[in-house]
Coordinates of C-alpha atoms and ligand atoms in Angstrom, one line a residue:
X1 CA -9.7 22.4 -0.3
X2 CA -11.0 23.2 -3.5
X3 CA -11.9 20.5 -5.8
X4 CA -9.4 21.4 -8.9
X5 CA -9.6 18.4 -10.9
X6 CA -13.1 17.5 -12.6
X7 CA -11.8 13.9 -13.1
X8 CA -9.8 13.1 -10.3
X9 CA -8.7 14.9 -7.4
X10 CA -5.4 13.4 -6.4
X11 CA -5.0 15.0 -3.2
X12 CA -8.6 13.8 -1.6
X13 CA -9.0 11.1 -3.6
X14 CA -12.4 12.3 -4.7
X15 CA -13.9 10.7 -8.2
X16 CA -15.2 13.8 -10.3
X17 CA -17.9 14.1 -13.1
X18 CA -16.4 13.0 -16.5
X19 CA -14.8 10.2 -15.6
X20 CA -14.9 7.0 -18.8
X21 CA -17.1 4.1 -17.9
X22 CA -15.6 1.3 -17.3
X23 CA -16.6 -2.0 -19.9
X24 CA -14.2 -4.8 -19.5
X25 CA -10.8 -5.9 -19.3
X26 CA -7.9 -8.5 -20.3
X27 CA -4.4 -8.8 -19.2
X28 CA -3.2 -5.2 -19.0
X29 CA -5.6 -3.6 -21.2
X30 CA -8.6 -2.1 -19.8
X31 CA -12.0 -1.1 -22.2
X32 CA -14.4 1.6 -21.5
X33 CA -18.3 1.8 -22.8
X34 CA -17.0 3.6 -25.9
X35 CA -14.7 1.2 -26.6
X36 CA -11.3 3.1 -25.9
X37 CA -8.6 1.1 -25.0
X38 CA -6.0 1.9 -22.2
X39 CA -3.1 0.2 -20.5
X40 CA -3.5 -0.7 -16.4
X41 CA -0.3 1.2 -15.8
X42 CA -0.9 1.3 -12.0
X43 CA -3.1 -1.4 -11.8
X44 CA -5.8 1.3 -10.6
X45 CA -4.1 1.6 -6.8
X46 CA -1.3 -1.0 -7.5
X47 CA -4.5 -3.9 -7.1
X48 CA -4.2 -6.0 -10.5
X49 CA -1.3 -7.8 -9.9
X50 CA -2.4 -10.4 -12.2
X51 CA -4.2 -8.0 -15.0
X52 CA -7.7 -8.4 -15.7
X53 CA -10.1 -11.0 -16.8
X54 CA -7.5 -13.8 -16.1
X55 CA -9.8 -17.1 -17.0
X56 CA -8.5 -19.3 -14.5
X57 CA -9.1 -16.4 -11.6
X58 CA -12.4 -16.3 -13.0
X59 CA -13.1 -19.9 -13.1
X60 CA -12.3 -20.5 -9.9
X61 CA -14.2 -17.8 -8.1
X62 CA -17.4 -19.3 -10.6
X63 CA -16.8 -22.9 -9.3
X64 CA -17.1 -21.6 -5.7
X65 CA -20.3 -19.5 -6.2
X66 CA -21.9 -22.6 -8.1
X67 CA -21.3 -24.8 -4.7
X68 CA -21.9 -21.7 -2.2
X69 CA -20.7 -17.9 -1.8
X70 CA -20.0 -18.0 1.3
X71 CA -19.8 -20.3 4.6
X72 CA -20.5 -17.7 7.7
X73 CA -17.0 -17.6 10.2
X74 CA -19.6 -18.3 13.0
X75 CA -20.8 -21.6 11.5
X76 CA -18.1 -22.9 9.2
X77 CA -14.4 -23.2 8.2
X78 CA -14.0 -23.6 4.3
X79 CA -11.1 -25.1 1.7
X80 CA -10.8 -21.7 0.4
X81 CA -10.1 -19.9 3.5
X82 CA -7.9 -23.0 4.6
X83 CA -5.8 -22.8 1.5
X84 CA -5.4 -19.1 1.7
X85 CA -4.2 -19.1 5.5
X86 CA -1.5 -21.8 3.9
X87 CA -0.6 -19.9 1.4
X88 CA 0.2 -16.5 2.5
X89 CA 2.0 -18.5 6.0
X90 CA 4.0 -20.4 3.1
X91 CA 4.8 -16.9 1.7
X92 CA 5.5 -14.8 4.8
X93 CA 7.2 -17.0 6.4
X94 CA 6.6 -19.6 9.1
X95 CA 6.7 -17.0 11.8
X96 CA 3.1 -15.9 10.5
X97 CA 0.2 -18.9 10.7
X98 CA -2.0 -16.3 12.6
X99 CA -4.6 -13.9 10.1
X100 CA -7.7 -12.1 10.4
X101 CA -9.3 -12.2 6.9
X102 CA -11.1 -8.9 5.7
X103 CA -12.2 -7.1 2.9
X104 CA -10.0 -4.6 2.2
X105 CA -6.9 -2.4 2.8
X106 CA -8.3 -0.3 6.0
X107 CA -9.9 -3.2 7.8
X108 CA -7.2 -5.0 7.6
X109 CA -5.0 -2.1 9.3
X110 CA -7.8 -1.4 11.7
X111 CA -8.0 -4.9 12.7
X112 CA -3.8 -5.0 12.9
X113 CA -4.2 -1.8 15.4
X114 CA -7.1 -3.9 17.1
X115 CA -5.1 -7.0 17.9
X116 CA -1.9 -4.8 19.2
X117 CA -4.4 -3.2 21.6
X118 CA -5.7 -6.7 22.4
X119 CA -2.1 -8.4 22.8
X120 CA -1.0 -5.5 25.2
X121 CA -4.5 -5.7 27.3
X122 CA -4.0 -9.5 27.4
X123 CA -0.6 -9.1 28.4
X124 CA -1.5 -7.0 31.8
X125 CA -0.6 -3.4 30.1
X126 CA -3.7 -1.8 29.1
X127 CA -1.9 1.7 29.4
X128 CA -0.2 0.7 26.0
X129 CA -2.8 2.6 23.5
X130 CA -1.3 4.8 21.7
X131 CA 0.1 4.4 18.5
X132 CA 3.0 6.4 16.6
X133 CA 3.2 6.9 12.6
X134 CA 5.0 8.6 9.9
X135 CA 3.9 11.6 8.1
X136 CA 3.6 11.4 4.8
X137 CA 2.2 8.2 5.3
X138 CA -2.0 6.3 4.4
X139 CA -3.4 4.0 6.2
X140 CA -6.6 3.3 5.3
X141 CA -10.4 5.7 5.2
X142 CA -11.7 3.8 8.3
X143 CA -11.3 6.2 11.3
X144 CA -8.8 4.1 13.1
X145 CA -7.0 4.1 9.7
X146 CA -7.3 7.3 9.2
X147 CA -6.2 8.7 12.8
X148 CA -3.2 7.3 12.3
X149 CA -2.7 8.7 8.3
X150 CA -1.2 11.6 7.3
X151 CA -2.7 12.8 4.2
X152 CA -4.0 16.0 5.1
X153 CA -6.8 16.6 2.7
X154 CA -8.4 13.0 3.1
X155 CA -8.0 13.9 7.3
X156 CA -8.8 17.3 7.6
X157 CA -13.3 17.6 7.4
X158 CA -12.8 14.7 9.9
X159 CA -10.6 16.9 12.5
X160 CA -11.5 16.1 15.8
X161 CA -13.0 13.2 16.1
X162 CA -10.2 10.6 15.1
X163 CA -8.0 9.0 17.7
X164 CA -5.3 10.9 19.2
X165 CA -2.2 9.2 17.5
X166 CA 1.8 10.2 17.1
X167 CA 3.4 10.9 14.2
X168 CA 7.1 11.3 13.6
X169 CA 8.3 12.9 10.5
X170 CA 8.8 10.4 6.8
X171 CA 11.8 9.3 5.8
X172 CA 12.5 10.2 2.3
X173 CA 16.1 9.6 0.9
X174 CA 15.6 12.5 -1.7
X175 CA 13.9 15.0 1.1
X176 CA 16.2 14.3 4.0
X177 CA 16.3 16.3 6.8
X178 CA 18.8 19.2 7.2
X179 CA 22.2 18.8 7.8
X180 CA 21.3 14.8 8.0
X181 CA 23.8 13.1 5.1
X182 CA 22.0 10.4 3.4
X183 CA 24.0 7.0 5.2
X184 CA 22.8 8.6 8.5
X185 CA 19.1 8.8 7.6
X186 CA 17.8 5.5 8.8
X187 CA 20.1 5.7 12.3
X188 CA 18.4 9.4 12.6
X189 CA 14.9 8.4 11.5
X190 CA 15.4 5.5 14.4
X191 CA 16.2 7.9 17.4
X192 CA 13.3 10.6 16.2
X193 CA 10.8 7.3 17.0
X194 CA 12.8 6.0 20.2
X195 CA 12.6 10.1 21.2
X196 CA 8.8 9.8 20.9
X197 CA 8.4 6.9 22.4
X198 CA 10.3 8.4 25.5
X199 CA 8.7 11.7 25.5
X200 CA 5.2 9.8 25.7
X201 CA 6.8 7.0 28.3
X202 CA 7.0 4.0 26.6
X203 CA 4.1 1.9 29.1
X204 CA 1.5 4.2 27.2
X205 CA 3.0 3.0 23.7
X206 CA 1.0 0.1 21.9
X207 CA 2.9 0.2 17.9
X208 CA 4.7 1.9 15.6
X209 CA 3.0 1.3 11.9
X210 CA 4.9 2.2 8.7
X211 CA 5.1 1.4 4.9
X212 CA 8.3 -0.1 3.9
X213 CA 7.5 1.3 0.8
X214 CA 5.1 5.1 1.2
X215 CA 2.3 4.8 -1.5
X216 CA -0.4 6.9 -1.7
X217 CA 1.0 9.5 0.2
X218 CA 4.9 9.3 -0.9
X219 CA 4.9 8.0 -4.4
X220 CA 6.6 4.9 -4.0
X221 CA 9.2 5.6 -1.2
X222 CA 11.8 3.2 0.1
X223 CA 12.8 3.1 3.5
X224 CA 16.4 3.6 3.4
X225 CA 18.7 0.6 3.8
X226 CA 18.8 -0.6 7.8
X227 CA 16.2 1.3 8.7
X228 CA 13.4 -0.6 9.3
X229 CA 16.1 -3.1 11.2
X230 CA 16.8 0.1 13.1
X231 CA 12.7 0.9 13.7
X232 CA 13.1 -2.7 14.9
X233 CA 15.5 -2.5 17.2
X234 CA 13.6 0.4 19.2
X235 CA 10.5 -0.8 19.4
X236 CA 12.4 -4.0 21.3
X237 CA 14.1 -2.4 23.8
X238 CA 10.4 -0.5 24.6
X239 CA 8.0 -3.2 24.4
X240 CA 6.1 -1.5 21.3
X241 CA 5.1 -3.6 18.0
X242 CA 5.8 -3.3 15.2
X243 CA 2.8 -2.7 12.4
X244 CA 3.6 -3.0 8.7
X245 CA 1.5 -1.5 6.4
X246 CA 1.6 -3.7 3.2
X247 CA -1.6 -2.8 1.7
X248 CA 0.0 -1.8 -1.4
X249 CA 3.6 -2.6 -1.6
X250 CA 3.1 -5.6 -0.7
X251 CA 1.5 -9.6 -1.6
X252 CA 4.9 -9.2 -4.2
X253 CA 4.3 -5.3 -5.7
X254 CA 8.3 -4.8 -4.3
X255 CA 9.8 -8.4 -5.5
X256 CA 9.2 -10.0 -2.3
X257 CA 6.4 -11.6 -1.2
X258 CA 6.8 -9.4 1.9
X259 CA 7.6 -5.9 1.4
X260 CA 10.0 -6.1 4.8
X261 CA 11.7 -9.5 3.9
X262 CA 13.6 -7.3 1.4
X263 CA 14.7 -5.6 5.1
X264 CA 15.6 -9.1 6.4
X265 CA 12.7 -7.9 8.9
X266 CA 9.7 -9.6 10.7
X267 CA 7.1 -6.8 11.8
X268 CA 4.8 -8.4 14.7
X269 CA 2.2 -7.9 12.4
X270 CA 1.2 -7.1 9.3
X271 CA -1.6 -5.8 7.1
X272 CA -2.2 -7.0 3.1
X273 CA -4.8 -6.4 0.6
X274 CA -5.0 -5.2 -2.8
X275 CA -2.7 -7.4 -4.2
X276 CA -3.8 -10.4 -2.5
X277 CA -6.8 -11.2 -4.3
X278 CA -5.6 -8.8 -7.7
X279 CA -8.9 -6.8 -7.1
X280 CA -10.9 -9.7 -8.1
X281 CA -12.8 -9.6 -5.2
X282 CA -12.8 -7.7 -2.1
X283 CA -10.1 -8.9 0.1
X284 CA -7.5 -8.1 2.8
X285 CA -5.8 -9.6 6.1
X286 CA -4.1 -8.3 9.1
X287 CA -1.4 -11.3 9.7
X288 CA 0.0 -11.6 12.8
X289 CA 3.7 -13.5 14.3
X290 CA 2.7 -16.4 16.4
X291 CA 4.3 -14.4 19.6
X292 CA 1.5 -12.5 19.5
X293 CA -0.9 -15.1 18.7
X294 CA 0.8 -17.3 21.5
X295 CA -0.4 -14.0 24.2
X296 CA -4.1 -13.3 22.6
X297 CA -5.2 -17.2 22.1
X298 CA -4.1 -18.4 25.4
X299 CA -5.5 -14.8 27.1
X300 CA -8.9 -14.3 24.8
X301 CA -8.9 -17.9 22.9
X302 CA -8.1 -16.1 19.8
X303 CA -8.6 -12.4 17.9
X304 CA -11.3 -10.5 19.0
X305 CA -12.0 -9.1 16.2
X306 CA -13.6 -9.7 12.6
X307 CA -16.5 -9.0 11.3
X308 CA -19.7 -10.7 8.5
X309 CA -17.7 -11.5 5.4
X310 CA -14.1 -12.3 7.6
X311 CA -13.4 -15.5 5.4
X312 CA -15.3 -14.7 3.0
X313 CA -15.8 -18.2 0.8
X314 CA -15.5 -16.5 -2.8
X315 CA -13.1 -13.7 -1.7
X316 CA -11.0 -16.5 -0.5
X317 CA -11.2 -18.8 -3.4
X318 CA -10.3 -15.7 -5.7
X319 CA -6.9 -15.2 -3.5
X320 CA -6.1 -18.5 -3.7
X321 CA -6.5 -18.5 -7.2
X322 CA -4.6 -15.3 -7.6
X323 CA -1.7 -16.6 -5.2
X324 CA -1.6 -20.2 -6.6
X325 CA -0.7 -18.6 -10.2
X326 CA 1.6 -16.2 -8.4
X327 CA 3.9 -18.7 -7.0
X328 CA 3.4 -21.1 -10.0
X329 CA 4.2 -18.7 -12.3
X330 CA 7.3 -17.3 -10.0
X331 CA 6.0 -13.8 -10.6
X332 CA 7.3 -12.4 -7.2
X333 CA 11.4 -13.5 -8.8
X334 CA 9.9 -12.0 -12.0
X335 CA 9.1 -9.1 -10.4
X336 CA 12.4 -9.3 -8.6
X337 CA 14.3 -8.8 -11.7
X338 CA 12.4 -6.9 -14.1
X339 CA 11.7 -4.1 -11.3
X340 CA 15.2 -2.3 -11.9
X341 CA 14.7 -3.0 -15.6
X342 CA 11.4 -0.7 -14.9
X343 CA 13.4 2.1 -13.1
X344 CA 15.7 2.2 -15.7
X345 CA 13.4 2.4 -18.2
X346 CA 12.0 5.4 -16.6
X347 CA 14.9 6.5 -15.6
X348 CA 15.8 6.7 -19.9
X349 CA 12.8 8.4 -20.8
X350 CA 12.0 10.8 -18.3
X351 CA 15.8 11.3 -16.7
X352 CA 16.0 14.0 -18.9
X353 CA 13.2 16.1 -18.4
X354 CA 14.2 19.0 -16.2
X355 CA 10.7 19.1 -14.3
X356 CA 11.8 15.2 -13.0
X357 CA 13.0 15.2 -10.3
X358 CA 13.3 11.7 -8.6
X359 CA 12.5 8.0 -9.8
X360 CA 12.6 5.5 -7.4
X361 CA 10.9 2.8 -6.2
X362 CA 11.0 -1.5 -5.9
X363 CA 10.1 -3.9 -8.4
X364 CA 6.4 -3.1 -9.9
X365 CA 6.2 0.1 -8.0
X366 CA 7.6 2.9 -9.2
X367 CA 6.9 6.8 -8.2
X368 CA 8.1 9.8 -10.2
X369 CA 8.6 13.0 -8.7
X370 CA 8.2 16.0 -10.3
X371 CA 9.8 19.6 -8.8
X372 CA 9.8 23.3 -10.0
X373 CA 13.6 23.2 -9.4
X374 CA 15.8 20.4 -9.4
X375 CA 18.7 22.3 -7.3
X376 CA 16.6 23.2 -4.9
X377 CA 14.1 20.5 -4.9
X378 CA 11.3 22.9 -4.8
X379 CA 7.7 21.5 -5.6
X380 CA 5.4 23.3 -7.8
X381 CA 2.8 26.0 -6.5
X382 CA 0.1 23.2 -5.9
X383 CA -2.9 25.4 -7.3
X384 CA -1.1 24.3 -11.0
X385 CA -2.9 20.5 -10.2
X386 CA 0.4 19.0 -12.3
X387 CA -0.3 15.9 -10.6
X388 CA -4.2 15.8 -11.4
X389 CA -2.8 17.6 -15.6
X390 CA -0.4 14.3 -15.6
X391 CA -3.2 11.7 -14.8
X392 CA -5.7 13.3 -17.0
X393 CA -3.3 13.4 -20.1
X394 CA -2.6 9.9 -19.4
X395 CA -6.0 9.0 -19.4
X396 CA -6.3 10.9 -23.1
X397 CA -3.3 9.2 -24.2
X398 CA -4.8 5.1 -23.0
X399 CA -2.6 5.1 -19.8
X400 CA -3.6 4.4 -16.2
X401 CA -1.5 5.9 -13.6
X402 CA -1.8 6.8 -10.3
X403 CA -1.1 10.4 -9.6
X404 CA -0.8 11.9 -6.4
X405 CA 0.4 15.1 -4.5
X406 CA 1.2 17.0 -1.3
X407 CA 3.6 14.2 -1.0
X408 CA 6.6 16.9 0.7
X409 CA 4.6 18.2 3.3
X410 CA 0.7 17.7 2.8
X411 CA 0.3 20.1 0.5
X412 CA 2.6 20.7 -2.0
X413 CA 4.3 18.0 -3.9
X414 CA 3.6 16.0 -7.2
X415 CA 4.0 12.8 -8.1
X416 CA 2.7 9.3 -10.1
X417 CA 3.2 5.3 -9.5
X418 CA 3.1 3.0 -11.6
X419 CA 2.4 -0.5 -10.7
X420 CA 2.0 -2.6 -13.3
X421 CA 0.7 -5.6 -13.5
X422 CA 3.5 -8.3 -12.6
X423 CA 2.4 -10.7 -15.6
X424 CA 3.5 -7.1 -17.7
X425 CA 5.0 -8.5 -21.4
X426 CA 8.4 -6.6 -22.0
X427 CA 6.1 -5.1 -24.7
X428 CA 3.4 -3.1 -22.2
X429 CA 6.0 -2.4 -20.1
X430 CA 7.6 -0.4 -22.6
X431 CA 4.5 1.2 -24.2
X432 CA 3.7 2.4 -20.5
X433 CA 6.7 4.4 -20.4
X434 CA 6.6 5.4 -23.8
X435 CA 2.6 6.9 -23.0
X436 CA 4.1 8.0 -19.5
X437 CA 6.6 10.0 -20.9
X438 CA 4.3 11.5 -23.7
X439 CA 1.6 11.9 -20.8
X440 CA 4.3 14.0 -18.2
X441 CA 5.4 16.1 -21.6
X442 CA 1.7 17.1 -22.5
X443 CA 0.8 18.2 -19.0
X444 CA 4.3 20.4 -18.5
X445 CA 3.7 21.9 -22.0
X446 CA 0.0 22.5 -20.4
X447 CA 1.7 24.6 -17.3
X448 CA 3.2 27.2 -20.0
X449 CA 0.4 27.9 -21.5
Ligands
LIG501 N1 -2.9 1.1 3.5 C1 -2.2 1.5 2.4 C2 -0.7 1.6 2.4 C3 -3.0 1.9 1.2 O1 -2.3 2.3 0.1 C4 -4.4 1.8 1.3 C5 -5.2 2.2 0.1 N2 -4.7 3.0 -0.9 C6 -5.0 1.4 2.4 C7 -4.2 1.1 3.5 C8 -6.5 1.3 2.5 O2 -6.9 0.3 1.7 P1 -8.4 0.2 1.2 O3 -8.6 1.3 0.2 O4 -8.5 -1.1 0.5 O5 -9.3 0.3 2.4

């Protein structure tokens, strides 16, 4: 694929020449080398969720690497690690005392897939290996990640050498599928996974793993109401977990702390990251429900998987921090209640362009769409890079967003989050959508001429 976008290339994710350099931040501002100011509209990846250069973040990650930076899994438990585990159990729910920490978004799904592989092998089914996931869907840059992603660009140079893996198709309440009426989505998104499972025979299943809310690949796409119940349901009645990917909508992005509890669901495990430790330091986990936990520890004694900076001392301390202010602060309610505030905001300032065609999204995470034709839906010819035009005139204008494309079917398709931070003022909140709507008017403007 050619490389269309000197800056940023938002369907590989590839960092071009000419990008600003980076100085220092605080709050939701963010300074480069030349002193240019621009507001975290995304939170880079939908990471800051506490903005940048928070003092007491900072403080408490500088205590811990004045005592020591980190205490070796093999040798030592730690406060910070102990706290952590507490902390995200007290916010996922009791069900979920079991974690493998990481350091990021695809180790912590890779070590999610692991521990499904584990609990079936434990359990006497080793057949169950393969897993199923959506299109439209990103998972991580590991290869285990990436075998089960479906982002075309960031999969295809590494063609044929990535685990065999299912997919069935997204589920997108503004692309449905033909002849499917929107209240009948979820119910048909559920049987296209139950045929799959079937048509593989459900002894050689391991998990289903899905978003609740798409990301990088969808733009900030909700699963319809009762679907993921339904998605639930099926992989019951075969024996298959269930894997949700929370990397980025959740640790709170969606207004619960859980992107699923908004479902009234409890995946068998999960994976969480960016948000977790607000990018302050590397940091992810693959959390698992204690029925698993119950098969792998008295099977194996525990996961069997992890790796050098699992637990890491500092990365620890700097979720805590982040989560302790989270929950102080009540910024997952706040997020709760300001989201649709967001979406209308959008929905007021860029509702009336004719290139817009879909906001959506849950509380700090919010995608707009953008199509040729708003009848038809149509996408723009990808070689215009409107995507890649709307994040560059951002950039010129002091915004960070997060624009993305071949979100319809890997190719074609435009779009943008936003994910600001959840500490937001009223005030930045409505300079980002003033600068996103002066940012989206620039770059269509740029398409005429
Ligand atoms: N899962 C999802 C849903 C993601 O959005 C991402 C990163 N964009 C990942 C996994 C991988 O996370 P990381 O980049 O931290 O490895």
């Amino acid at each position: 694929m050619r490389h269309r976008d000197p800056a940023w290339n938002p369907a590989t994710g590839a960092a071009g020449a000419g990008l600003p350099r980076v100085a220092w931040g605080k709050g939701a501002f963010v300074y480069d080398s030349a002193g240019r100011r621009y507001l975290d509209g995304s939170g880079g990846p939908a990471v800051f969720c506490l903005g940048h250069g928070h003092e007491e973040v900072n403080a408490a990650i500088t205590r811990q690497l004045e005592r020591i930076a980190h205490g070796y899994r093999y040798s030592f438990t730690s406060d910070p690690l102990e706290e952590l585990e507490a902390l995200i159990t007290a916010a996922a729910g009791p069900a979920y005392g079991a974690m493998v920490m990481v350091s990021g978004g695809s180790e912590a799904v890779e070590s999610a897939l692991k521990i499904a592989l584990q609990y079936h092998s434990a359990r006497g089914e080793p057949s169950r290996r393969r897993f199923i996931a959506r299109r439209r869907s990103w998972h991580g840059n590991t290869l285990g990640a990436l075998a089960v992603s479906d982002f075309l660009a960031r999969r295809a140079p590494f063609e044929g050498a990535l685990v065999e893996a299912s997919f069935v198709p997204s589920v997108n309440a503004y692309r449905p599928p033909a002849g499917v009426a929107p209240a009948a989505l979820a119910a048909h998104a559920a049987a296209e996974l139950e045929a799959e499972i079937l048509a593989l025979g459900p002894a050689r299943v391991a998990a289903f793993i899905f978003e609740p809310v798409v990301g990088a690949a969808g733009g900030a796409v909700p699963a319809p109401p009762g679907y993921a119940a339904a998605v639930r349901a099926v992989c019951d009645r075969h024996g298959v977990l269930l894997i949700a990917d929370e990397v980025m909508c959740g640790s709170g992005r969606c207004g619960s702390w859980r992107a699923l509890a908004h479902d009234g669901v409890e995946p068998d495990l999960f994976a969480i990251a960016k948000g977790l430790a607000g990018g302050y330091l590397p940091l992810g986990a693959a959390v698992y429900h204690r029925r698993v936990a119950e098969v792998i520890d008295r099977v194996h004694g525990g996961p069997l998987t992890g790796h050098t900076f699992t637990g890491h001392t500092a990365a620890c301390a700097a979720g805590v921090a982040v989560q302790t202010i989270v929950r102080r602060e009540r910024l997952v309610e706040r997020v709760a209640a300001d989201g649709p505030r967001l979406l209308a905001a959008l929905a007021a300032e860029l509702g009336g362009i004719e290139a817009v065609g879909d906001i959506r999204g849950r509380g700090f995470f919010a995608g707009i769409e953008f199509v040729a034709d708003r009848a038809t839906r149509r996408p723009f010819a990808p070689e215009l890079g409107l995507a890649g035009r709307v994040g560059r005139a951002a950039l010129a204008a002091g915004l960070i967003c997060y624009p993305l494309s071949g979100n319809v079917d890997g190719v074609q398709g435009d779009a943008v989050l936003i994910a600001p931070p959840f500490n937001a003022t009223a005030a930045e909140l409505e300079e980002l959508v003033a600068l996103l709507g002066g940012a989206v008017r620039t770059a269509l403007a740029g398409l005429a001429r």
